[in-house]
mmCIF file of C-alpha atoms in Angstrom:
data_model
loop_
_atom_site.group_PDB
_atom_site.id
_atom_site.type_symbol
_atom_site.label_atom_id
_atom_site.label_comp_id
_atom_site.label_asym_id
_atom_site.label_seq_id
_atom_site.Cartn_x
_atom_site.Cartn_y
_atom_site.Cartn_z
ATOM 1 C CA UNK C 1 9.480 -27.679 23.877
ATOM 2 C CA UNK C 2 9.150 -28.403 27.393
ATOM 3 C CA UNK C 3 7.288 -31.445 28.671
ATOM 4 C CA UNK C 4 4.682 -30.780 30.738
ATOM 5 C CA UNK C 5 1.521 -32.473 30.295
ATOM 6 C CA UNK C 6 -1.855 -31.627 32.146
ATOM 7 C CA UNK C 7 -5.078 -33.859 33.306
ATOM 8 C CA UNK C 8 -7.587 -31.578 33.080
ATOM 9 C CA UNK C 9 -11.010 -32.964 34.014
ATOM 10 C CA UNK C 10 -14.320 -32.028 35.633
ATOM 11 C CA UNK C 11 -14.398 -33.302 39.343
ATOM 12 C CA UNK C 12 -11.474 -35.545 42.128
ATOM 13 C CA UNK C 13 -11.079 -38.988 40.916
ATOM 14 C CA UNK C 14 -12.211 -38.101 37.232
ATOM 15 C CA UNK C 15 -8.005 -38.138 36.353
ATOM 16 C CA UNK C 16 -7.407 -41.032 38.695
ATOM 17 C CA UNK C 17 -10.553 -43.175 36.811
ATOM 18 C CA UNK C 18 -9.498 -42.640 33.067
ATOM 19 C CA UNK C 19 -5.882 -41.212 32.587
ATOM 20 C CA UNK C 20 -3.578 -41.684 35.892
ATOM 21 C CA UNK C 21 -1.881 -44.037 34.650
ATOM 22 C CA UNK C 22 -0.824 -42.810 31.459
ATOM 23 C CA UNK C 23 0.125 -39.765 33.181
ATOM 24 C CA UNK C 24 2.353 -41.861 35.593
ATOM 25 C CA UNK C 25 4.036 -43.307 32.291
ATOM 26 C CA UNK C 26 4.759 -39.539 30.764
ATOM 27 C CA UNK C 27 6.451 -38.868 34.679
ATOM 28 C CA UNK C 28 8.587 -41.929 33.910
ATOM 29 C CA UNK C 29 9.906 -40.382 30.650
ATOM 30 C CA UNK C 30 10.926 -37.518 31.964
ATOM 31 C CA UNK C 31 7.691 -35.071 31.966
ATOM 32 C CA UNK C 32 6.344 -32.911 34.375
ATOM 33 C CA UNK C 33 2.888 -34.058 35.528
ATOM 34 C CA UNK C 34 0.029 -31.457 36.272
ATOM 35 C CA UNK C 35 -3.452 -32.866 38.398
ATOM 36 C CA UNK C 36 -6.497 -30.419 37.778
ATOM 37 C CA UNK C 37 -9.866 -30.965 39.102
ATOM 38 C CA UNK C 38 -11.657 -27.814 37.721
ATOM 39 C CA UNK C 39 -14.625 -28.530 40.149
ATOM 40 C CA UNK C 40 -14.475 -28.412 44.227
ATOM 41 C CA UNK C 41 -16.538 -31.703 44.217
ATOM 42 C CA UNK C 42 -19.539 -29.969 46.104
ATOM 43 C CA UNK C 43 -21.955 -32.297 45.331
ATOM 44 C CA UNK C 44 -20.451 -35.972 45.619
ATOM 45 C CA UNK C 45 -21.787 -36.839 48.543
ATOM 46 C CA UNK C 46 -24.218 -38.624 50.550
ATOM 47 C CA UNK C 47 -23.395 -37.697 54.372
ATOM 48 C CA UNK C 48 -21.274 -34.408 54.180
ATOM 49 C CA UNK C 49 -22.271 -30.943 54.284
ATOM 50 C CA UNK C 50 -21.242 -28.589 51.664
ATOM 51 C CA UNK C 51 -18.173 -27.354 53.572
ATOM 52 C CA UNK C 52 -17.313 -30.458 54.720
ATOM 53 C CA UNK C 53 -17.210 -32.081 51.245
ATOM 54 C CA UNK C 54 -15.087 -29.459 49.654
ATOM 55 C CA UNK C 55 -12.752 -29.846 52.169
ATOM 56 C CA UNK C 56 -12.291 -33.361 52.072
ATOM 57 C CA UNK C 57 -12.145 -33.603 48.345
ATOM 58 C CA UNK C 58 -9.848 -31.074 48.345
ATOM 59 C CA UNK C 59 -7.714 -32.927 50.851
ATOM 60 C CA UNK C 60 -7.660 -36.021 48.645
ATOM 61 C CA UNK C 61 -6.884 -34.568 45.617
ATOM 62 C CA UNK C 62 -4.045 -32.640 47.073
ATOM 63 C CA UNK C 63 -3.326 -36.072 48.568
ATOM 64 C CA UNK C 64 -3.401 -37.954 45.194
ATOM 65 C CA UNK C 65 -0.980 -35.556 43.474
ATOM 66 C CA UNK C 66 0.889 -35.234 46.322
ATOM 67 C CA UNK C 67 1.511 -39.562 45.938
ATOM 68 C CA UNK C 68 1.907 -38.799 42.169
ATOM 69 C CA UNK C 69 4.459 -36.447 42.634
ATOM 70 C CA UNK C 70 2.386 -34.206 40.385
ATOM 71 C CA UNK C 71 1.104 -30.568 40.751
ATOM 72 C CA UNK C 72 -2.170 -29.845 42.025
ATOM 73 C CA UNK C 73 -3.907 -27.111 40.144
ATOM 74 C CA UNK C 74 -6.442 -25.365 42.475
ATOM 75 C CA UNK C 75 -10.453 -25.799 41.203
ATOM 76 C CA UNK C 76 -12.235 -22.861 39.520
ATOM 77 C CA UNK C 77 -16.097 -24.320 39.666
ATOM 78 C CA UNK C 78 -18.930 -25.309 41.456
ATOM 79 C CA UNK C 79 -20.336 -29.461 40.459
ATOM 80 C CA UNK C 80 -23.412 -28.914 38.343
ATOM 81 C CA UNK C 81 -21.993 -24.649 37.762
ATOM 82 C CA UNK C 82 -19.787 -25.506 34.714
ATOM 83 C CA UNK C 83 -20.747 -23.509 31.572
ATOM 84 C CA UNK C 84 -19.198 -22.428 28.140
ATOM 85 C CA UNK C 85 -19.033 -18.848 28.733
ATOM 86 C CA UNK C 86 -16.808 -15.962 28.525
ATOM 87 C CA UNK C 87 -15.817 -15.438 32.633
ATOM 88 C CA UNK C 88 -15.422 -19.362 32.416
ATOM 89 C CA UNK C 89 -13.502 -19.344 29.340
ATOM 90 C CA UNK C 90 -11.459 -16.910 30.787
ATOM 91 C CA UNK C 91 -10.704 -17.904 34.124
ATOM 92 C CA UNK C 92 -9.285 -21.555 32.780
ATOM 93 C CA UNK C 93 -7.327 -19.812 29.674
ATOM 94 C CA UNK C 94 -5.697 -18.243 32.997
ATOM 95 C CA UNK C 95 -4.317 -21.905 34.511
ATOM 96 C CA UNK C 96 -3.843 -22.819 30.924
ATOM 97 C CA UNK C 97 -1.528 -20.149 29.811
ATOM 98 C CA UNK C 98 0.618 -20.502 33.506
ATOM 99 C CA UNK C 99 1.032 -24.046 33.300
ATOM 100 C CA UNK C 100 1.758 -24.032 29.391
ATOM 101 C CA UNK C 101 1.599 -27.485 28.665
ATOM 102 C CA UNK C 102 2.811 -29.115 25.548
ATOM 103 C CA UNK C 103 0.218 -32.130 26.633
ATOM 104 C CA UNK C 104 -3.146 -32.427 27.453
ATOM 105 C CA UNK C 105 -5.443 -34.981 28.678
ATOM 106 C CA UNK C 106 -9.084 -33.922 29.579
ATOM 107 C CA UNK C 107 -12.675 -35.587 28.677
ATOM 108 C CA UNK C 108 -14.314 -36.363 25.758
ATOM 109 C CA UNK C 109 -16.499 -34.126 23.935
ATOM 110 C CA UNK C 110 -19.145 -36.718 23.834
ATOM 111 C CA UNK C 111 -19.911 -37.811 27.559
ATOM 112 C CA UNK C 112 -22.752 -39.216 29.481
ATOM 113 C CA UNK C 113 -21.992 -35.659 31.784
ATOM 114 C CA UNK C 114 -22.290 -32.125 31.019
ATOM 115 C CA UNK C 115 -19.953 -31.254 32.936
ATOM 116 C CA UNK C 116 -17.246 -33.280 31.703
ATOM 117 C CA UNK C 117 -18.327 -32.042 27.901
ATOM 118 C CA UNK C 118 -18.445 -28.284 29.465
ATOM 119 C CA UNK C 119 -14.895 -28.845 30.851
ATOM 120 C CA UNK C 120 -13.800 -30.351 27.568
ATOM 121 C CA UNK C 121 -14.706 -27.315 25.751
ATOM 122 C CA UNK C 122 -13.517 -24.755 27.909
ATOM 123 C CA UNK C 123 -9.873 -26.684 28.051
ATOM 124 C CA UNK C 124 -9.728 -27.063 24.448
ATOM 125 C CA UNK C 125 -10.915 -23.407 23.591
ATOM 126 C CA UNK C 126 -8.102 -21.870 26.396
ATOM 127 C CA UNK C 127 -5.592 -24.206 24.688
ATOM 128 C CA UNK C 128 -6.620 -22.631 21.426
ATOM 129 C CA UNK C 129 -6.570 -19.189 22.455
ATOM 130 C CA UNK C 130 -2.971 -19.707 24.368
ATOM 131 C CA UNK C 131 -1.351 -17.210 21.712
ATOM 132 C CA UNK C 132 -3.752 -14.780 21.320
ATOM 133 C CA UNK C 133 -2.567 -11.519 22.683
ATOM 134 C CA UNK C 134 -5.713 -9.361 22.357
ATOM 135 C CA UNK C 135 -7.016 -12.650 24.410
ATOM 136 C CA UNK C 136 -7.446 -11.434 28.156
ATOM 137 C CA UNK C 137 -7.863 -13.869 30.486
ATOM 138 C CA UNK C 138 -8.947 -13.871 34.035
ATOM 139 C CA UNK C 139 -5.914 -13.010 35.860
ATOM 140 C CA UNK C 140 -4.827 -11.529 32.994
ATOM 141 C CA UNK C 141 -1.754 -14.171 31.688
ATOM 142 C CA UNK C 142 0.668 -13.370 29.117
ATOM 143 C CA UNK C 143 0.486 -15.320 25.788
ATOM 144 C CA UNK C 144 2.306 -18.141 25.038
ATOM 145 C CA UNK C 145 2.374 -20.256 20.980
ATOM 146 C CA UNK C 146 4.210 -23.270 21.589
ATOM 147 C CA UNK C 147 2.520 -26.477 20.403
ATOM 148 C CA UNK C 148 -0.010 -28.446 22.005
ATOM 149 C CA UNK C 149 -1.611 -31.439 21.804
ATOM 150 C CA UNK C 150 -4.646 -32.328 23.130
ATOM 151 C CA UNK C 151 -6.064 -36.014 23.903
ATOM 152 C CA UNK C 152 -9.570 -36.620 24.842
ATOM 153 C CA UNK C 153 -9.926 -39.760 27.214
ATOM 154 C CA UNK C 154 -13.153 -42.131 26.922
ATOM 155 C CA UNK C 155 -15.980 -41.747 29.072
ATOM 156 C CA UNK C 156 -16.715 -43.558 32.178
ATOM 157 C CA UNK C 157 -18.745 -46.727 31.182
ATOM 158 C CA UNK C 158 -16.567 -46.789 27.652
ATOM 159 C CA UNK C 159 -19.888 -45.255 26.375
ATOM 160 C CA UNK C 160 -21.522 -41.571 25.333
ATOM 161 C CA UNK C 161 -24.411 -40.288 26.724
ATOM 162 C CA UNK C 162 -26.917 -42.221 23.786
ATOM 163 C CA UNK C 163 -25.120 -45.577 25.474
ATOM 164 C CA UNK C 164 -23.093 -45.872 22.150
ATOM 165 C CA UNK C 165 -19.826 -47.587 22.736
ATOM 166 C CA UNK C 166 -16.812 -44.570 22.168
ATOM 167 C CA UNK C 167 -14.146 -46.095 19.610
ATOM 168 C CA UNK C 168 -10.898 -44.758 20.524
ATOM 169 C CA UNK C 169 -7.730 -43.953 18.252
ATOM 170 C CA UNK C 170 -4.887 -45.116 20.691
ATOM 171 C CA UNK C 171 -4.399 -47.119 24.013
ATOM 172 C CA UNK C 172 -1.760 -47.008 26.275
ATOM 173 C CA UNK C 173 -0.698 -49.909 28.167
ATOM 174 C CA UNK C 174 -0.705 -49.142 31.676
ATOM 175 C CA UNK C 175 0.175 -52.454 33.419
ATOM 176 C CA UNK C 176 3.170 -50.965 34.687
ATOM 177 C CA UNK C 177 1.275 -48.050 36.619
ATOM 178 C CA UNK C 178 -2.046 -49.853 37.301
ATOM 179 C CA UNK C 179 -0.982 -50.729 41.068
ATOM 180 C CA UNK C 180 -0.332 -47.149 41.553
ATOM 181 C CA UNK C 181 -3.021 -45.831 39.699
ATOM 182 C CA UNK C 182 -5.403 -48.030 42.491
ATOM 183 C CA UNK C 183 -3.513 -46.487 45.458
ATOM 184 C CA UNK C 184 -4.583 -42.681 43.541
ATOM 185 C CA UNK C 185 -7.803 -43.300 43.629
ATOM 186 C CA UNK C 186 -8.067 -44.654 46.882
ATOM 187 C CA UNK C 187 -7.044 -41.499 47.980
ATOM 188 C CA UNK C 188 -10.436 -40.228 46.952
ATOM 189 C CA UNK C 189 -12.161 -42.456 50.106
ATOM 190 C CA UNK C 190 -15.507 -40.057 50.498
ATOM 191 C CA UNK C 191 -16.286 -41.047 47.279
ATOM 192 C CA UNK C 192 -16.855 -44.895 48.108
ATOM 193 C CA UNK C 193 -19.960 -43.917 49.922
ATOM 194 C CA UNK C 194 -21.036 -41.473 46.720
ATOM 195 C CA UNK C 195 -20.395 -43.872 43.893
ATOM 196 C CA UNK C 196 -22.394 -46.748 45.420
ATOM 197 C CA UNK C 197 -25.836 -44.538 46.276
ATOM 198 C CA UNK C 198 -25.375 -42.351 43.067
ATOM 199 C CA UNK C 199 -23.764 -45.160 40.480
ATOM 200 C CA UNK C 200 -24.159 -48.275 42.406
ATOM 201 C CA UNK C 201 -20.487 -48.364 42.292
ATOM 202 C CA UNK C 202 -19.472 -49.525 45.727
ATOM 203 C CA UNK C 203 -16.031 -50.627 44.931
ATOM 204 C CA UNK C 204 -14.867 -48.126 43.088
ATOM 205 C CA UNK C 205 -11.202 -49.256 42.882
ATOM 206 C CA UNK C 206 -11.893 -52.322 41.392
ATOM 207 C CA UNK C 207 -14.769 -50.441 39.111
ATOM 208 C CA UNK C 208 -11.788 -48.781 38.066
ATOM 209 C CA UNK C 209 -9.931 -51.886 36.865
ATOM 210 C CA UNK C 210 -12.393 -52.915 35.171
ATOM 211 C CA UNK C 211 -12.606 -50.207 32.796
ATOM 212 C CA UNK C 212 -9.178 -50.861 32.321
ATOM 213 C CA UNK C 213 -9.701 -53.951 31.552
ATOM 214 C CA UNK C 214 -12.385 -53.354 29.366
ATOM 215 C CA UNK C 215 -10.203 -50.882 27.065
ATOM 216 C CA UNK C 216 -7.283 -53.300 27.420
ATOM 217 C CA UNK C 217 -9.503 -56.466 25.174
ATOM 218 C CA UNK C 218 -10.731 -53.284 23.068
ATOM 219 C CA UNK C 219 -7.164 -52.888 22.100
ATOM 220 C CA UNK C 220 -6.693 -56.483 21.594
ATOM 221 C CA UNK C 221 -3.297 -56.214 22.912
ATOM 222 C CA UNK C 222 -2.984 -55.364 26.419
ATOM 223 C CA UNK C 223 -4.261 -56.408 30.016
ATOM 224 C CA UNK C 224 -5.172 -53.226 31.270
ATOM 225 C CA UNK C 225 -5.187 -50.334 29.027
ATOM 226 C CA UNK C 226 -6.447 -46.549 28.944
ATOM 227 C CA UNK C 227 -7.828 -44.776 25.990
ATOM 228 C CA UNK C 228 -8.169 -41.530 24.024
ATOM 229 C CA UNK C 229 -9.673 -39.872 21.218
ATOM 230 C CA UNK C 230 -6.644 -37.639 19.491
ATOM 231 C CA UNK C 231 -7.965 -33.802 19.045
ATOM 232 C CA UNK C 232 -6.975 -32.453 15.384
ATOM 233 C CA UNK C 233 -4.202 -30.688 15.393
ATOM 234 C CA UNK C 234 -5.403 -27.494 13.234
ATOM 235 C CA UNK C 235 -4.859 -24.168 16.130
ATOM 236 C CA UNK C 236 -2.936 -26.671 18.343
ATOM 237 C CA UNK C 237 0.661 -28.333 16.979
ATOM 238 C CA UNK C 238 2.140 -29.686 13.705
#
């Protein structure tokens, strides 16, 4: 089995909020590393015109995985244009099937934002439907059945969207890759701007820690930690 793992989330910054630094830990062992914003980012902004946003977001992503030494995966999706349905389905069992990863990260199912829990069900149903030749995805991909598992990290704020606190079934300790993990999602700068008129999340970097922080006393174990919800395995791996 080769190891490759993929972040698969919703919009830039989503991977370097809630699972850059575990990602950063699998590089360290010895895994390829795969960054994939499925949106363009469109809508995070304050100041910027359409064109001007996707542009820079894209630039920052690009920039992130460029400083994680991981591969950027090219957006399918509009913000707020994420839906379960067949030409969606298909174009991201596409990506899915070229990468083949035997790891992914992505949201979780239950998430104050639709389209993180869109996302989360498009990634999981491509990962399910990876073997299925009579499967055609959009460019058409060959099949591939090699074992995957899937992790679901927590949602911004620790909380679903009913404000009920998410209880996870692992943490990682990321104290190692925390410092880099802040200098990834500093590469996201428009967002500063964003976060603090949408969120009221001026500094965003040290928002970011704090989450960390926060799943690192829910472990009751580590400083700084990042969480996930494990997927079942039934359709995926052993």
């Amino acid at each position: 089995m080769e190891k490759i793992a993929l972040a698969a989330v919703a919009h830039p910054d989503d991977i370097e909020f809630m699972m850059a630094g575990t990602m950063l830990l699998l590089q360290k062992e010895g895994w390829e590393i795969h960054f994939w914003n499925l949106c363009n980012g469109c809508l995070g902004t304050v100041e910027y015109s359409r064109e001007e946003i996707i542009r820079i977001r894209a630039e920052e992503a690009i920039h992130s995985a460029e400083v994680a030494g991981a591969v950027a995966q090219a957006p399918l999706f509009d913000d707020l244009d994420v839906f379960y349905d067949s030409p969606s389905l298909a174009a991201t069992a596409s990506v899915i099937r070229s990468v083949r990863p035997s790891l992914i990260l992505t949201h979780s199912p239950a998430d104050y934002m639709e389209d993180h829990q869109n996302i989360c069900r498009l990634v999981v149903s491509a990962a399910f439907s990876r073997g299925m030749p009579n499967y055609i995805t959009n460019p058409p991909r060959a099949p591939w059945s090699d074992p995957v598992r899937i992790y679901h990290a927590l949602p911004h704020g620790l909380r679903d969207g009913l404000d009920r606190v998410v209880e996870p079934d692992l943490f990682v300790d990321i104290s190692a890759t925390l410092e880099k993990k802040r200098d990834l999602l500093s590469c996201h700068a428009s967002q500063k701007n964003w976060l603090d008129a949408s969120q009221g999340m001026g500094a965003y970097v040290e928002e970011m820690q704090r989450l960390c922080a926060g799943m690192g006393a829910m472990s009751g174990r580590f400083v700084h930690a990042e969480a996930f919800l494990r997927h079942s395995h039934i359709g995926f791996c052993p």
